[in-house]
mmCIF file of C-alpha atoms in Angstrom:
data_model
loop_
_atom_site.group_PDB
_atom_site.id
_atom_site.type_symbol
_atom_site.label_atom_id
_atom_site.label_comp_id
_atom_site.label_asym_id
_atom_site.label_seq_id
_atom_site.Cartn_x
_atom_site.Cartn_y
_atom_site.Cartn_z
ATOM 1 C CA PHE A 1 8.288 19.700 -17.356
ATOM 2 C CA ILE A 2 9.653 16.169 -16.725
ATOM 3 C CA ASN A 3 7.841 13.253 -17.265
ATOM 4 C CA LEU A 4 8.638 10.913 -14.326
ATOM 5 C CA ASP A 5 6.439 8.113 -14.914
ATOM 6 C CA THR A 6 2.943 7.062 -15.600
ATOM 7 C CA GLU A 7 0.722 6.363 -12.553
ATOM 8 C CA VAL A 8 -2.032 3.637 -12.843
ATOM 9 C CA THR A 9 -5.223 2.915 -10.394
ATOM 10 C CA LEU A 10 -5.884 -0.546 -10.568
ATOM 11 C CA GLU A 11 -9.405 -2.201 -9.340
ATOM 12 C CA ALA A 12 -9.748 -5.612 -7.965
ATOM 13 C CA VAL A 13 -11.906 -7.723 -10.095
ATOM 14 C CA LYS A 14 -15.118 -8.738 -7.855
ATOM 15 C CA GLY A 15 -15.061 -12.139 -6.618
ATOM 16 C CA THR A 16 -11.395 -12.259 -6.063
ATOM 17 C CA GLN A 17 -11.853 -13.031 -2.256
ATOM 18 C CA THR A 18 -14.949 -15.123 -0.731
ATOM 19 C CA ASN A 19 -13.341 -16.299 2.623
ATOM 20 C CA MET A 20 -11.850 -13.994 5.126
ATOM 21 C CA PRO A 21 -8.406 -14.747 5.887
ATOM 22 C CA ILE A 22 -6.998 -14.262 9.379
ATOM 23 C CA TYR A 23 -3.955 -16.353 9.242
ATOM 24 C CA SER A 24 -1.657 -18.275 7.180
ATOM 25 C CA GLY A 25 0.735 -20.525 8.648
ATOM 26 C CA MET A 26 2.215 -18.634 11.580
ATOM 27 C CA MET A 27 1.170 -15.353 10.090
ATOM 28 C CA GLN A 28 -1.896 -13.429 11.213
ATOM 29 C CA VAL A 29 -3.773 -10.120 9.985
ATOM 30 C CA ALA A 30 -5.275 -7.695 12.320
ATOM 31 C CA GLN A 31 -6.740 -4.230 12.088
ATOM 32 C CA LEU A 32 -4.782 -1.795 14.375
ATOM 33 C CA ASP A 33 -6.462 0.833 16.372
ATOM 34 C CA ASN A 34 -3.266 2.822 16.232
ATOM 35 C CA ASN A 35 -0.093 3.107 14.609
ATOM 36 C CA ASP A 36 2.252 2.624 17.644
ATOM 37 C CA LYS A 37 5.424 0.592 17.520
ATOM 38 C CA LEU A 38 5.287 -0.281 14.013
ATOM 39 C CA PRO A 39 8.810 -0.724 12.238
ATOM 40 C CA TYR A 40 8.477 2.839 10.562
ATOM 41 C CA GLU A 41 11.948 2.990 8.887
ATOM 42 C CA GLU A 42 11.727 -0.619 7.514
ATOM 43 C CA LEU A 43 8.287 -0.176 6.217
ATOM 44 C CA GLY A 44 8.913 3.515 5.040
ATOM 45 C CA GLY A 45 12.229 2.277 3.776
ATOM 46 C CA ALA A 46 10.871 -0.747 1.710
ATOM 47 C CA PHE A 47 10.117 1.765 -1.377
ATOM 48 C CA ASN A 48 12.210 2.326 -4.576
ATOM 49 C CA LYS A 49 9.912 3.058 -7.368
ATOM 50 C CA THR A 50 7.755 5.801 -6.164
ATOM 51 C CA ARG A 51 7.425 9.366 -7.760
ATOM 52 C CA PHE A 52 9.672 10.371 -5.032
ATOM 53 C CA HIS A 53 12.438 7.947 -5.670
ATOM 54 C CA VAL A 54 12.721 8.192 -9.421
ATOM 55 C CA ASP A 55 12.744 12.150 -9.101
ATOM 56 C CA GLN A 56 16.387 13.108 -9.705
ATOM 57 C CA ASN A 57 16.041 16.271 -7.548
ATOM 58 C CA ILE A 58 14.923 14.263 -4.323
ATOM 59 C CA SER A 59 17.277 12.089 -2.710
ATOM 60 C CA HIS A 60 16.433 8.464 -1.758
ATOM 61 C CA HIS A 61 17.103 9.006 1.956
ATOM 62 C CA THR A 62 14.711 12.280 1.590
ATOM 63 C CA ALA A 63 12.035 10.073 -0.506
ATOM 64 C CA ASP A 64 12.315 7.469 2.358
ATOM 65 C CA LYS A 65 11.744 9.995 5.151
ATOM 66 C CA LEU A 66 8.462 11.193 3.255
ATOM 67 C CA TRP A 67 7.011 7.641 3.547
ATOM 68 C CA ILE A 68 8.027 7.097 7.006
ATOM 69 C CA SER A 69 6.627 10.478 8.087
ATOM 70 C CA TYR A 70 3.367 9.464 6.215
ATOM 71 C CA LEU A 71 3.077 6.307 8.060
ATOM 72 C CA LYS A 72 4.025 7.833 11.530
ATOM 73 C CA ASN A 73 1.276 10.762 11.072
ATOM 74 C CA TYR A 74 -1.472 8.324 9.786
ATOM 75 C CA GLN A 75 -4.100 7.980 12.345
ATOM 76 C CA PRO A 76 -6.979 5.352 12.112
ATOM 77 C CA GLY A 77 -10.732 6.393 12.159
ATOM 78 C CA PRO A 78 -14.045 5.666 10.822
ATOM 79 C CA ASP A 79 -12.814 6.059 7.253
ATOM 80 C CA ARG A 80 -9.093 5.308 7.829
ATOM 81 C CA HIS A 81 -7.767 1.837 8.718
ATOM 82 C CA ILE A 82 -4.404 0.214 9.341
ATOM 83 C CA TYR A 83 -4.108 -3.616 8.626
ATOM 84 C CA ALA A 84 -0.826 -5.522 9.725
ATOM 85 C CA ALA A 85 0.357 -8.907 9.138
ATOM 86 C CA THR A 86 2.411 -10.049 12.123
ATOM 87 C CA MET A 87 4.481 -13.353 12.264
ATOM 88 C CA GLU A 88 5.897 -14.206 15.889
ATOM 89 C CA ASN A 89 4.961 -10.475 17.046
ATOM 90 C CA ASP A 90 7.081 -9.225 14.585
ATOM 91 C CA VAL A 91 5.244 -6.875 12.111
ATOM 92 C CA ALA A 92 5.959 -8.116 8.561
ATOM 93 C CA SER A 93 3.521 -5.837 6.503
ATOM 94 C CA VAL A 94 1.358 -2.869 6.749
ATOM 95 C CA ILE A 95 -1.403 -1.690 4.292
ATOM 96 C CA LEU A 96 -3.437 1.659 4.916
ATOM 97 C CA VAL A 97 -6.799 1.838 3.507
ATOM 98 C CA SER A 98 -9.234 4.967 3.227
ATOM 99 C CA ASN A 99 -12.741 3.952 2.907
ATOM 100 C CA ARG A 100 -14.428 6.368 0.591
ATOM 101 C CA GLU A 101 -17.936 6.851 -0.123
ATOM 102 C CA ASN A 102 -17.954 4.764 -3.448
ATOM 103 C CA GLU A 103 -14.736 2.930 -2.901
ATOM 104 C CA ALA A 104 -11.796 1.862 -0.547
ATOM 105 C CA CYS A 105 -8.437 2.657 -1.338
ATOM 106 C CA MET A 106 -5.365 1.031 -0.305
ATOM 107 C CA ASP A 107 -3.161 4.247 -0.152
ATOM 108 C CA PHE A 108 0.231 2.664 1.412
ATOM 109 C CA VAL A 109 1.203 -1.104 0.854
ATOM 110 C CA SER A 110 4.528 -1.876 2.227
ATOM 111 C CA VAL A 111 5.976 -5.146 3.465
ATOM 112 C CA VAL A 112 9.397 -5.362 5.781
ATOM 113 C CA PRO A 113 12.246 -6.455 3.426
ATOM 114 C CA ALA A 114 12.822 -9.484 5.508
ATOM 115 C CA PHE A 115 9.265 -10.625 5.001
ATOM 116 C CA GLN A 116 9.052 -9.958 1.359
ATOM 117 C CA GLY A 117 7.954 -12.991 -1.035
ATOM 118 C CA LYS A 118 6.487 -14.807 2.237
ATOM 119 C CA GLY A 119 2.889 -13.886 1.391
ATOM 120 C CA ALA A 120 2.389 -11.189 4.374
ATOM 121 C CA GLY A 121 1.306 -8.425 1.581
ATOM 122 C CA ARG A 122 -0.845 -10.802 -0.215
ATOM 123 C CA LEU A 123 -2.525 -12.055 3.210
ATOM 124 C CA ILE A 124 -3.646 -8.490 3.920
ATOM 125 C CA ALA A 125 -4.926 -7.634 0.580
ATOM 126 C CA GLU A 126 -7.142 -10.598 0.779
ATOM 127 C CA ARG A 127 -8.663 -9.725 3.897
ATOM 128 C CA ILE A 128 -9.109 -6.035 2.800
ATOM 129 C CA LEU A 129 -11.078 -7.633 -0.136
ATOM 130 C CA TYR A 130 -13.065 -9.410 2.073
ATOM 131 C CA ASP A 131 -13.847 -6.467 4.354
ATOM 132 C CA PHE A 132 -14.644 -4.140 1.509
ATOM 133 C CA ARG A 133 -16.375 -6.637 -0.525
ATOM 134 C CA THR A 134 -19.220 -4.336 -0.902
ATOM 135 C CA LYS A 135 -17.478 -1.945 -2.732
ATOM 136 C CA PRO A 136 -14.704 -1.756 -5.305
ATOM 137 C CA VAL A 137 -11.427 -1.428 -3.863
ATOM 138 C CA VAL A 138 -8.469 0.354 -5.714
ATOM 139 C CA THR A 139 -5.020 0.952 -5.495
ATOM 140 C CA GLY A 140 -2.243 2.874 -7.334
ATOM 141 C CA THR A 141 1.525 2.409 -8.512
ATOM 142 C CA GLN A 142 3.911 3.498 -11.180
ATOM 143 C CA VAL A 143 3.816 1.562 -14.583
ATOM 144 C CA LYS A 144 7.752 0.934 -14.173
ATOM 145 C CA ASN A 145 7.076 -0.697 -10.647
ATOM 146 C CA ILE A 146 6.843 -4.049 -12.131
ATOM 147 C CA ALA A 147 7.320 -5.834 -8.686
ATOM 148 C CA ALA A 148 4.233 -3.918 -7.331
ATOM 149 C CA LEU A 149 2.109 -4.379 -10.595
ATOM 150 C CA ASN A 150 2.899 -8.336 -10.289
ATOM 151 C CA PHE A 151 1.738 -8.191 -6.644
ATOM 152 C CA TYR A 152 -1.355 -6.634 -7.347
ATOM 153 C CA ILE A 153 -2.129 -8.799 -10.489
ATOM 154 C CA LYS A 154 -1.739 -11.839 -8.363
ATOM 155 C CA CYS A 155 -4.140 -10.296 -5.576
ATOM 156 C CA GLY A 156 -6.882 -9.794 -8.204
ATOM 157 C CA PHE A 157 -6.399 -6.129 -8.906
ATOM 158 C CA THR A 158 -6.372 -6.809 -13.070
ATOM 159 C CA LYS A 159 -8.778 -3.887 -13.784
ATOM 160 C CA ILE A 160 -7.100 -0.430 -15.029
ATOM 161 C CA LYS A 161 -9.505 2.125 -13.832
ATOM 162 C CA LYS A 162 -7.422 5.358 -14.715
ATOM 163 C CA SER A 163 -3.943 6.115 -15.585
ATOM 164 C CA SER A 164 -1.988 9.522 -15.791
ATOM 165 C CA TYR A 165 1.508 10.995 -15.931
ATOM 166 C CA VAL A 166 3.454 12.114 -13.181
ATOM 167 C CA LEU A 167 5.057 15.551 -14.035
ATOM 168 C CA HIS A 168 7.447 17.653 -11.981
ATOM 169 C CA LYS A 169 8.947 20.946 -12.926
ATOM 170 C CA TRP A 170 12.065 22.380 -11.272
ATOM 171 C CA GLY A 171 13.691 25.543 -11.577
#
């Protein structure tokens, strides 16, 4: 087996968000009824540190295609939610949330590269923390993804709930 990375599941510390953010400046957050007309390639291609991207046996192009496919096939429902931040009708960021019995999990967090560093991801994360304030909210990332870790810490995800090794075997 080859150790690719260590993944962590982070939990938001309660009390992080007390007001429901809807907009910040010209950016707005909404929960979407469907995943139509999202900028799939830009959102799915925004990743570069996932376990698929760090595996030497998977090309970055193939890894991007996996995330694009995941987003295109994600259908919202009673326990599956799509949140989007928009600016002047352009989608800036998307977060997919699974509402589980004991927690809500941010499964897919992506910001269109042109909007990175402008608060789009944080605005959605704050909205999710507000909407799911009655239960723990968690998310996961790889330890070597420093940018993602810093983003989650800024959003209040400061409790390490679990860590695990990512192992792959080829042959």
